[in-house]
PDB file of C-alpha atoms in Angstrom:
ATOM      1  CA  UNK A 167     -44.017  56.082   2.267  1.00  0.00           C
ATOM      2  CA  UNK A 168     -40.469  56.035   1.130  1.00  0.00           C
ATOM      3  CA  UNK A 169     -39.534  53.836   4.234  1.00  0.00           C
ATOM      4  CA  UNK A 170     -42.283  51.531   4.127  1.00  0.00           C
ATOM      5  CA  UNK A 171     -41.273  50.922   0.366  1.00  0.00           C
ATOM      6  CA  UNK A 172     -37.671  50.293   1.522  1.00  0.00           C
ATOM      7  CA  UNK A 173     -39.002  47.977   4.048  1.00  0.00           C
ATOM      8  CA  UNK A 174     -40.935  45.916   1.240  1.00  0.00           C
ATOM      9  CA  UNK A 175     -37.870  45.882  -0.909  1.00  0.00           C
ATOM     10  CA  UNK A 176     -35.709  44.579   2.141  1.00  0.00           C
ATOM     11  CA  UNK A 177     -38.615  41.593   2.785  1.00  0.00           C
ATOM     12  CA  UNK A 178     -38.600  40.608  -0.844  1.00  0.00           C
ATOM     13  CA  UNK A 179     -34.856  40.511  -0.819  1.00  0.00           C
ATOM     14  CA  UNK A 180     -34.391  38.595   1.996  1.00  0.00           C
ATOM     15  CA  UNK A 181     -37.224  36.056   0.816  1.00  0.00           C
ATOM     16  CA  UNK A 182     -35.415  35.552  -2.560  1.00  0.00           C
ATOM     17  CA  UNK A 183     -32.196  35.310  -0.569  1.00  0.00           C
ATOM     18  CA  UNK A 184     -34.125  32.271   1.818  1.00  0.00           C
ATOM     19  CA  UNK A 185     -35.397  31.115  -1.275  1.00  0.00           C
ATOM     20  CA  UNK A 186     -32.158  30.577  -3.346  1.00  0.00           C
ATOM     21  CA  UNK A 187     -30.199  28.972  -0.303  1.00  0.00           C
ATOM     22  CA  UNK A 188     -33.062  26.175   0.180  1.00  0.00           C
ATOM     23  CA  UNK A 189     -32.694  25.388  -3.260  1.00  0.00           C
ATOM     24  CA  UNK A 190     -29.342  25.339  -3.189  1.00  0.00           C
ATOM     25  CA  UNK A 191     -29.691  23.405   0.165  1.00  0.00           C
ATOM     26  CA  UNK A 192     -31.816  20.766  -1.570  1.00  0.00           C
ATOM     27  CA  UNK A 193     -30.154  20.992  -4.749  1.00  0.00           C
ATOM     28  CA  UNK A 194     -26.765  19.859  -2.420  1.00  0.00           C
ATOM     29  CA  UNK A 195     -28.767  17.312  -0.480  1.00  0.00           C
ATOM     30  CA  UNK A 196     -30.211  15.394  -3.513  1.00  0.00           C
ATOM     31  CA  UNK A 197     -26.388  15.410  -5.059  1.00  0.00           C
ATOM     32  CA  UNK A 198     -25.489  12.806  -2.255  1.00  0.00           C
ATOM     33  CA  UNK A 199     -26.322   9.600  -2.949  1.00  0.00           C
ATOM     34  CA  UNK A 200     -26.034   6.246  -0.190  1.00  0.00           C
ATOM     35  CA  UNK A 201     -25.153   2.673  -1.725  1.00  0.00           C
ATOM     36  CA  UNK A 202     -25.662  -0.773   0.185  1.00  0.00           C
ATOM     37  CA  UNK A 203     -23.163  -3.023  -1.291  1.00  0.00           C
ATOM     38  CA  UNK A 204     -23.156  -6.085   0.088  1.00  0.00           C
ATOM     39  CA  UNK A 205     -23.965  -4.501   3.329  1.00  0.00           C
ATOM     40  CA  UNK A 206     -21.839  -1.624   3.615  1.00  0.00           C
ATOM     41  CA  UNK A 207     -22.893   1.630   3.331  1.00  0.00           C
ATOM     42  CA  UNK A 208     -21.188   4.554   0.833  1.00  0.00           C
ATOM     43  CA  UNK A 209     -22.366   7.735   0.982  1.00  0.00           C
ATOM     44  CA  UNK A 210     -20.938  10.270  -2.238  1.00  0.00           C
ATOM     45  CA  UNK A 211     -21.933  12.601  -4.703  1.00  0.00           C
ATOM     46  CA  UNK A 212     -23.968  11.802  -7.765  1.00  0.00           C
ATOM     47  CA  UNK A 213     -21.005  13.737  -9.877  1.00  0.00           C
ATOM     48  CA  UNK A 214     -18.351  11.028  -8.400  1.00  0.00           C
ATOM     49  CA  UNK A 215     -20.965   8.138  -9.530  1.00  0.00           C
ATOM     50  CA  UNK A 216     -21.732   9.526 -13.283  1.00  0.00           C
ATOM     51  CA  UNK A 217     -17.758  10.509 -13.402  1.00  0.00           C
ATOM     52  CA  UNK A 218     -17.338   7.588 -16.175  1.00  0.00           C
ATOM     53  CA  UNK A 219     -20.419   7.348 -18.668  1.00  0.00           C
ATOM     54  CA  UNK A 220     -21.610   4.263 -19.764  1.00  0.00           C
ATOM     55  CA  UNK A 221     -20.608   2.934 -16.478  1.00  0.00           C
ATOM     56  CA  UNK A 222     -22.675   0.860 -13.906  1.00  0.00           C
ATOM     57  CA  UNK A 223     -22.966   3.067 -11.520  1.00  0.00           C
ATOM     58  CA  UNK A 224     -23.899   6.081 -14.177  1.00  0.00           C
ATOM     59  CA  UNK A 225     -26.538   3.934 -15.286  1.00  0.00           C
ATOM     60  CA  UNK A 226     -28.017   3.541 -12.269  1.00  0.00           C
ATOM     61  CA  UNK A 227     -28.053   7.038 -11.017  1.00  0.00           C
ATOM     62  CA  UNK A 228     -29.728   8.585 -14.539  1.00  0.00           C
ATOM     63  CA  UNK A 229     -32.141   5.595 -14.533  1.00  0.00           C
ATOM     64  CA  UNK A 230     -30.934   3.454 -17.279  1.00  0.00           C
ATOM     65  CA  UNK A 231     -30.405   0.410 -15.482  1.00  0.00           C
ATOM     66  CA  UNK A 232     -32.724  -0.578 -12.702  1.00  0.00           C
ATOM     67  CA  UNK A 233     -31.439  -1.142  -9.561  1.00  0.00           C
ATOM     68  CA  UNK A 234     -33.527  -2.268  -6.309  1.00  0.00           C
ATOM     69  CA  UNK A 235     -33.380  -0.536  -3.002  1.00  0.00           C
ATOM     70  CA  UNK A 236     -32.855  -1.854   0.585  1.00  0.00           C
ATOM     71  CA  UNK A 237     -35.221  -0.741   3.418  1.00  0.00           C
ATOM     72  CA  UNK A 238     -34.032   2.137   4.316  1.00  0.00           C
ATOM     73  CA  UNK A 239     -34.284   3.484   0.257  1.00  0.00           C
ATOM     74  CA  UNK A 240     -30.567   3.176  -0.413  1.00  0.00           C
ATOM     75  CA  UNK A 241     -29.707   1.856  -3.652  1.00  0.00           C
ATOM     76  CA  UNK A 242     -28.453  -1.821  -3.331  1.00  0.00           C
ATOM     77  CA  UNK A 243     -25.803  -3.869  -4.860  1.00  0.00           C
ATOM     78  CA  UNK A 244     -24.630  -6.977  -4.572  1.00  0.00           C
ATOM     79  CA  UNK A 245     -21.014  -6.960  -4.736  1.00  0.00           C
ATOM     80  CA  UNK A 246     -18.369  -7.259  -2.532  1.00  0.00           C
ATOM     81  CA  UNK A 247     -18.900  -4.186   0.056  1.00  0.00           C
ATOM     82  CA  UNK A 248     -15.297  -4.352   1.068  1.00  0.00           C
ATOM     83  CA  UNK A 249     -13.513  -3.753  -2.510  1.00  0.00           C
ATOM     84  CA  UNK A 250     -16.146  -1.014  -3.380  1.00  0.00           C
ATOM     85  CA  UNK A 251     -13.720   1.004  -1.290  1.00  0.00           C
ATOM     86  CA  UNK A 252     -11.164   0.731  -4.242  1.00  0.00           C
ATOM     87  CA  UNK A 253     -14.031   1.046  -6.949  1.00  0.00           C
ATOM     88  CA  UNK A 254     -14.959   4.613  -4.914  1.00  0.00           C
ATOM     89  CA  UNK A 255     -11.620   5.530  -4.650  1.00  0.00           C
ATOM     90  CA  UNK A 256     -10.799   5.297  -8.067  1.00  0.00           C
ATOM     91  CA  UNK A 257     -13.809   7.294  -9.186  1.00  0.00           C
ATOM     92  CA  UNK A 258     -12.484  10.193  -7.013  1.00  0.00           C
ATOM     93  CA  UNK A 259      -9.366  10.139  -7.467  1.00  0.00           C
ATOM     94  CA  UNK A 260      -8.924   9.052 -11.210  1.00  0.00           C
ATOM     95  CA  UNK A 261      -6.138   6.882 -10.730  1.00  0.00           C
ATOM     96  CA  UNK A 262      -5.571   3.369  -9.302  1.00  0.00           C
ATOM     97  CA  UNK A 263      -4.055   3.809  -5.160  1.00  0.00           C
ATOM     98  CA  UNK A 264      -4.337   0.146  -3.538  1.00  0.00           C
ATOM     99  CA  UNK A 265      -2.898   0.185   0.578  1.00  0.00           C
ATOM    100  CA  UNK A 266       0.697  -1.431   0.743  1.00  0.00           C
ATOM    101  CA  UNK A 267       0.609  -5.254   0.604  1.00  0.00           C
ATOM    102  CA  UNK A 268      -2.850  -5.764  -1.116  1.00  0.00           C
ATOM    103  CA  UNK A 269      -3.105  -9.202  -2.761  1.00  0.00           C
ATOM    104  CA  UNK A 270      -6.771  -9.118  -4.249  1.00  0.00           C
ATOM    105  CA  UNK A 271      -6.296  -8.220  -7.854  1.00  0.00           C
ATOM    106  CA  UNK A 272      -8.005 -10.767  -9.155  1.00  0.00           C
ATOM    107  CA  UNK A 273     -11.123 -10.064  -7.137  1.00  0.00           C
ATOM    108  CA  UNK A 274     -10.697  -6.859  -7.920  1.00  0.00           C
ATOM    109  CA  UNK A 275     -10.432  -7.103 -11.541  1.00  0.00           C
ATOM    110  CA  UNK A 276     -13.988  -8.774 -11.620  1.00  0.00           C
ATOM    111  CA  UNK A 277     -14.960  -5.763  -9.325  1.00  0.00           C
ATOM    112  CA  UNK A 278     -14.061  -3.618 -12.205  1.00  0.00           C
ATOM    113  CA  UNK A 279     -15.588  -5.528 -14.579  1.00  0.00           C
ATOM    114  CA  UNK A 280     -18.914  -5.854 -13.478  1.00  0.00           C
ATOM    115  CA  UNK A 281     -19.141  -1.726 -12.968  1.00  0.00           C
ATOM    116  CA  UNK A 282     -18.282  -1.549 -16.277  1.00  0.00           C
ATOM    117  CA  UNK A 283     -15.000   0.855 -15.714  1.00  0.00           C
ATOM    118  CA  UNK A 284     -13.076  -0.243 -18.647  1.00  0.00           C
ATOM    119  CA  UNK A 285      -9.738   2.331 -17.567  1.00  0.00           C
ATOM    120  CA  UNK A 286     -10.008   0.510 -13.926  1.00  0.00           C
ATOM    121  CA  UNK A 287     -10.364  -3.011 -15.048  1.00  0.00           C
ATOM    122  CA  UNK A 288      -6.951  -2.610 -17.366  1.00  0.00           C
ATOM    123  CA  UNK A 289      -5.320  -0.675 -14.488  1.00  0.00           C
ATOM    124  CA  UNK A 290      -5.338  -3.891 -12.046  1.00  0.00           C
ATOM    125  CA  UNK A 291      -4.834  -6.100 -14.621  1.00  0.00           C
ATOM    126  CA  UNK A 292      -1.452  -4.067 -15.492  1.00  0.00           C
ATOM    127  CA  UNK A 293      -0.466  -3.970 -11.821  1.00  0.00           C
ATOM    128  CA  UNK A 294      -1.411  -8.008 -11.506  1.00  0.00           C
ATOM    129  CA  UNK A 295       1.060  -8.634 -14.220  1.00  0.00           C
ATOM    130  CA  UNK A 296       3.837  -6.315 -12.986  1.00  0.00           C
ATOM    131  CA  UNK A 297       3.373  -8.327  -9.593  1.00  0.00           C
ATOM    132  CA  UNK A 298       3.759 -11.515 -11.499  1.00  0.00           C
ATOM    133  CA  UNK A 299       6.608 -10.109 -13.324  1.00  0.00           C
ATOM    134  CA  UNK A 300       8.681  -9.094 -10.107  1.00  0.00           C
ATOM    135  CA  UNK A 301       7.567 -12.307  -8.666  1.00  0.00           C
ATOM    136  CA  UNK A 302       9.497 -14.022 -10.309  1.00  0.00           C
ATOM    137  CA  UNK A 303      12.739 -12.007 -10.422  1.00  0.00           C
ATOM    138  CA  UNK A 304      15.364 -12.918  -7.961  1.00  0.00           C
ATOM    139  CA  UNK A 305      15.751  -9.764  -5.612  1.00  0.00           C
ATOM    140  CA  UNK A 306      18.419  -9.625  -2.860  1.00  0.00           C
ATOM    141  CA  UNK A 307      19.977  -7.987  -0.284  1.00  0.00           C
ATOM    142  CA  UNK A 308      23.410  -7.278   0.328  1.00  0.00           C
ATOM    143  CA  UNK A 309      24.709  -6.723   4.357  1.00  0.00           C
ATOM    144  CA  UNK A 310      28.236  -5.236   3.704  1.00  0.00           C
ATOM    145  CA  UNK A 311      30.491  -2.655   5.032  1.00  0.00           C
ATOM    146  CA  UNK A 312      31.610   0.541   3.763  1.00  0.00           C
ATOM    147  CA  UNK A 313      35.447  -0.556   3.136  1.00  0.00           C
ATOM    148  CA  UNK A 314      35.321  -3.737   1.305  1.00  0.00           C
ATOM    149  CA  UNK A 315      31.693  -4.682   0.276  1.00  0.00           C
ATOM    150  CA  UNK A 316      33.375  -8.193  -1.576  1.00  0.00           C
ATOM    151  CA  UNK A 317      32.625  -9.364   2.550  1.00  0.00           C
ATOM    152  CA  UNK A 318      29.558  -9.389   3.906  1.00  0.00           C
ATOM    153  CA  UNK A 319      26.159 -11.890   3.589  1.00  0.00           C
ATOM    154  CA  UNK A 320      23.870 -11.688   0.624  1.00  0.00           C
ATOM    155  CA  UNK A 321      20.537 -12.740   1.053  1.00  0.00           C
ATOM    156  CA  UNK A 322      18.723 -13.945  -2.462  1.00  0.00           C
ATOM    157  CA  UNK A 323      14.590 -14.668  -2.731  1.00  0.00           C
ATOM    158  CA  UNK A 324      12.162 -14.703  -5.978  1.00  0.00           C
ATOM    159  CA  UNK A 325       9.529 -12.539  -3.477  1.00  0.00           C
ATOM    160  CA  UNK A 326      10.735  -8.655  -2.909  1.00  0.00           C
ATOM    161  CA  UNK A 327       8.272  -8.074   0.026  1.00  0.00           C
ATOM    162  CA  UNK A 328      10.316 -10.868   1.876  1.00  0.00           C
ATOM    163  CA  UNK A 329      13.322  -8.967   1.192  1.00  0.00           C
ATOM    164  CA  UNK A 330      11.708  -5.605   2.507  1.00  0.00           C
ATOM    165  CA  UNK A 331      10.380  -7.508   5.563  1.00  0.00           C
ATOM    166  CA  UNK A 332      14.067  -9.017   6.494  1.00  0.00           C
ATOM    167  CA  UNK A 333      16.105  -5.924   5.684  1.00  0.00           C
ATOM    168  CA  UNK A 334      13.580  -4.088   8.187  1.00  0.00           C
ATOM    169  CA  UNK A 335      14.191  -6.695  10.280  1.00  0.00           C
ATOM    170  CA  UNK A 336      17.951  -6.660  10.155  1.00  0.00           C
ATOM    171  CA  UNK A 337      17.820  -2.946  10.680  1.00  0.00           C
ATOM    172  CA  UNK A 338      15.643  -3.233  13.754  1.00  0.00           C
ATOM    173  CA  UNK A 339      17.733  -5.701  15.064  1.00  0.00           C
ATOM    174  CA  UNK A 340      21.183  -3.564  14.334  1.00  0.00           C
ATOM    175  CA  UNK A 341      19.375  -0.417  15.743  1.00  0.00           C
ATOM    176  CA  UNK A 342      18.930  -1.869  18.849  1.00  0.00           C
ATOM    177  CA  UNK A 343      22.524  -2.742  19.674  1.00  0.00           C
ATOM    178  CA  UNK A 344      24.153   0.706  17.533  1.00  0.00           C
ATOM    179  CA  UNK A 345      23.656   3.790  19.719  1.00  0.00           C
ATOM    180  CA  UNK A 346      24.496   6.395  16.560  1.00  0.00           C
ATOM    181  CA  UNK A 347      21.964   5.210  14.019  1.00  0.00           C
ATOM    182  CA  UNK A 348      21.772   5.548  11.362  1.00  0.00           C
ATOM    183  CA  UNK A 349      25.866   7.246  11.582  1.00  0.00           C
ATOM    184  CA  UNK A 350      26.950   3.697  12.494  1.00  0.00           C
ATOM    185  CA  UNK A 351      24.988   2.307   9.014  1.00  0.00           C
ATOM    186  CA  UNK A 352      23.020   3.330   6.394  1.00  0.00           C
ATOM    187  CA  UNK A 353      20.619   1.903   4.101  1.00  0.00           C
ATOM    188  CA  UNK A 354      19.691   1.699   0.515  1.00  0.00           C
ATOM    189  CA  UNK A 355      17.287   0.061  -1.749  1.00  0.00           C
ATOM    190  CA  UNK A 356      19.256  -3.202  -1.528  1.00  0.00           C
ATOM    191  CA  UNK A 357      22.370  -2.661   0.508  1.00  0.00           C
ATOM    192  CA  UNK A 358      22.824  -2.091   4.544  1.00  0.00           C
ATOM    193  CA  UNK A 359      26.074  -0.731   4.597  1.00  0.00           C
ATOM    194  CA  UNK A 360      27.542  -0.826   8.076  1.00  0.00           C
ATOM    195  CA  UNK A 361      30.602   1.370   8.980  1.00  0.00           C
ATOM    196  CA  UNK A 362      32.592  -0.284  11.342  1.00  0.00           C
ATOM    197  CA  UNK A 363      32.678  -3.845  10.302  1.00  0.00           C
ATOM    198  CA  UNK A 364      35.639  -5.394  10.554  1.00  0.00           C
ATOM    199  CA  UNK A 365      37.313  -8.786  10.414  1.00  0.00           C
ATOM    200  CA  UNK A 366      38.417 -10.600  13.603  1.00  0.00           C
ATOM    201  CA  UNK A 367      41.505 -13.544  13.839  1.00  0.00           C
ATOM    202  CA  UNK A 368      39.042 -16.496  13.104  1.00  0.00           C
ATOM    203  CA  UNK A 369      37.678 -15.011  10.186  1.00  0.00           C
ATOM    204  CA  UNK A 370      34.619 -13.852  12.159  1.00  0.00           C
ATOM    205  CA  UNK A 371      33.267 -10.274  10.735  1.00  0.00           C
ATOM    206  CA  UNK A 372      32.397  -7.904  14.024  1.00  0.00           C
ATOM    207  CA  UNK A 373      30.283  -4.979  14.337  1.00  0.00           C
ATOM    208  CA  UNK A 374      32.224  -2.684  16.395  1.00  0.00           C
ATOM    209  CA  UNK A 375      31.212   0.363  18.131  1.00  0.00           C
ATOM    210  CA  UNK A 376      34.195   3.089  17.986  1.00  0.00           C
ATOM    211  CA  UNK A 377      35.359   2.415  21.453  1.00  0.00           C
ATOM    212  CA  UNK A 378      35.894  -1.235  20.297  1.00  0.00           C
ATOM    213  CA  UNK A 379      33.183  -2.619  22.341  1.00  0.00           C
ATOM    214  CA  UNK A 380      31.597  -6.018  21.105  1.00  0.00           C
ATOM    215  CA  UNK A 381      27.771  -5.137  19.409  1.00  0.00           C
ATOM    216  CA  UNK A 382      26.830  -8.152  17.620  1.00  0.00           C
ATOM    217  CA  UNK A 383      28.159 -10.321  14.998  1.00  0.00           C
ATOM    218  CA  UNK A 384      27.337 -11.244  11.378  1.00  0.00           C
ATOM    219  CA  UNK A 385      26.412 -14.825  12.339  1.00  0.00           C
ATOM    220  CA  UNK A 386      23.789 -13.200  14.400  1.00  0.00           C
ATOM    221  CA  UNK A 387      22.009 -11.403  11.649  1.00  0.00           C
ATOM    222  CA  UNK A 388      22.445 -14.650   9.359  1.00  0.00           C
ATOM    223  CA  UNK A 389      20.261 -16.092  12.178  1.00  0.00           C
ATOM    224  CA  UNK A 390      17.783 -13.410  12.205  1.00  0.00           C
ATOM    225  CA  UNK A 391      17.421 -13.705   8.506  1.00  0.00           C
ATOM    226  CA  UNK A 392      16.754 -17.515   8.954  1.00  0.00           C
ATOM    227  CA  UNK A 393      14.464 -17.200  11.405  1.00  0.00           C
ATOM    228  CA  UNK A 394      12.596 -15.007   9.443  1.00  0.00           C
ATOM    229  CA  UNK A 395      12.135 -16.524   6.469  1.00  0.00           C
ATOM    230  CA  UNK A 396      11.235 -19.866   8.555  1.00  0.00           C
ATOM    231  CA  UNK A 397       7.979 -17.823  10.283  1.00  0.00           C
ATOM    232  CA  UNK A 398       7.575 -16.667   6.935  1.00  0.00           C
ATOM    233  CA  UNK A 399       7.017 -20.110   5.278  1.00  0.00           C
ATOM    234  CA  UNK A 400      10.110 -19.945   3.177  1.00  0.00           C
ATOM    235  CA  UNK A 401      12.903 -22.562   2.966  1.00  0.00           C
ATOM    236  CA  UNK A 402      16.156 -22.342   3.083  1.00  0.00           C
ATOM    237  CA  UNK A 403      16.762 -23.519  -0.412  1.00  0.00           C
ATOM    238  CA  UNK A 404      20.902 -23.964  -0.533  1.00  0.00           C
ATOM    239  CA  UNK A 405      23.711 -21.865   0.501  1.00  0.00           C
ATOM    240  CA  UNK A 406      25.323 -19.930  -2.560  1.00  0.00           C
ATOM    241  CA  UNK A 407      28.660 -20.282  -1.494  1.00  0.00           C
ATOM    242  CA  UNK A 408      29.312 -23.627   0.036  1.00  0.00           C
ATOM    243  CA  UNK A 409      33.282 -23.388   0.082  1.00  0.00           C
ATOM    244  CA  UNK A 410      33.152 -22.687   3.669  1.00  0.00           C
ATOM    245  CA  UNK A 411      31.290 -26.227   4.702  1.00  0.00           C
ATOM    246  CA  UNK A 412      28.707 -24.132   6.678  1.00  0.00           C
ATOM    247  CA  UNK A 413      25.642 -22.254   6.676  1.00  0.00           C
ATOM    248  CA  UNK A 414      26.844 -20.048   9.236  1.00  0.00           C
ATOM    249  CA  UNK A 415      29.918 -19.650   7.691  1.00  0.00           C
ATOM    250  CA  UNK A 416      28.510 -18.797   3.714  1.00  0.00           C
ATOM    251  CA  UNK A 417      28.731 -15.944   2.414  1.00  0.00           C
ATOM    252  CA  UNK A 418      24.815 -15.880   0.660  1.00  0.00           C
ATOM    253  CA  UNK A 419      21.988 -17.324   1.851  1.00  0.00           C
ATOM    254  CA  UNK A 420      19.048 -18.565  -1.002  1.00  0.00           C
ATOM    255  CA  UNK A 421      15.552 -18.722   0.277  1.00  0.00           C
ATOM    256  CA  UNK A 422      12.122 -19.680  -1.823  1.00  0.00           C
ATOM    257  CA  UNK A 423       8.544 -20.620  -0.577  1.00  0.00           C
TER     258      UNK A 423
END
């Protein structure tokens, strides 16, 4: 009798046990939600969409704003499907994180707007105006050597990411002809410092190797610059220093779009 009871006891157990995980199965289940917007498809959890209340999306998901569904049942919105991305991942991650380079903050600002996420729509609008800000600040670059840094090219432009994309250019360009980089130069925030860079008899700075061998010349690196900012849509808007009668032979070059 006493095993037979155990044996009951067991069944129940296990039952309650069954029980309790397919709630907690469904309960898990019915905590993701799928969005259409615009045509893409976003699959979270309900806590991510009710993270700010009085927000759009909270509205929708504890039925105080109607929204309509697509065929397949998912909750639709018409917005742009591509910047939802940023709208999702500021709900999970609490903070504004936009990929390197992005240029829709306007777009984005509406975006923000419309969802009603008050703390999102003033955190692009704070970036936009920082970007405006820098925009128009001269930046520059300075290509010098370690000895006497009053020689050297300086490279001026009201746009920093045309500065980042030369200096990475220059770089490339020196690491291909130094064999100890980055021992033969380093590089700062604004400054490529080289370490052998020396002056030859017509005035001609050289990049020399340690064994004296030729590697490439300052001119050359003026040219890359140039031809940079020309694929880049920017002008070549004077040379700073026009003592010298020549481009190639300034010492700073001036570039706007």
């Amino acid at each position: 009798m006493e095993r037979k009871a155990s044996r009951r006891e067991n069944e129940c157990e296990e039952k309650i046990s069954n029980s309790e995980s397919s709630e907690l199965d469904k309960d898990y289940k019915t905590s993701l939600i799928t969005l259409n917007v615009g045509g893409y498809l976003y699959i979270t959890q309900k806590q991510t969409l009710t993270k700010y209340p009085d927000s759009f999306l909270e509205g929708i998901i504890n039925g105080r704003i109607m929204c309509p569904f697509d065929a397949d049942g998912h909750y639709f919105i018409d917005r742009d499907g591509l910047l939802f991305r940023h709208i999702l991942n500021f709900l999970r991650n609490g903070e504004l994180l936009l990929p390197e380079g992005f240029r829709e903050n306007q777009l984005l600002a509406h975006e923000a707007e419309f969802f009603q996420l008050k703390v999102l729509s003033e955190a692009v609008k704070s970036r936009w105006e920082k970007e405006q800000l820098a925009s128009r600040e001269t930046t520059f670059l300075e290509i010098t050597d370690s000895h006497d840094r009053s020689q050297g090219l300086r490279i001026f432009c009201n746009a920093p990411e045309f500065i980042a994309k030369i200096k990475s250019r220059i770089v490339l360009v020196s690491k291909s002809r130094l064999d100890g980089f980055p021992e033969e130069f380093s590089v700062s925030s604004n400054i490529i410092q080289f370490k052998y860079f020396i002056k030859s008899e017509n005035g001609t700075r050289l990049v020399l190797k340690e064994d004296n061998t030729f590697v490439c010349t300052l001119e050359t690196l003026k040219f890359e610059a140039i031809m940079t900012a020309l694929k880049c849509g920017f002008r070549l808007l004077t040379s700073l220093d026009c003592s010298r009668g020549s481009i190639v032979h300034s010492d700073a070059l001036h570039f706007i779009k």
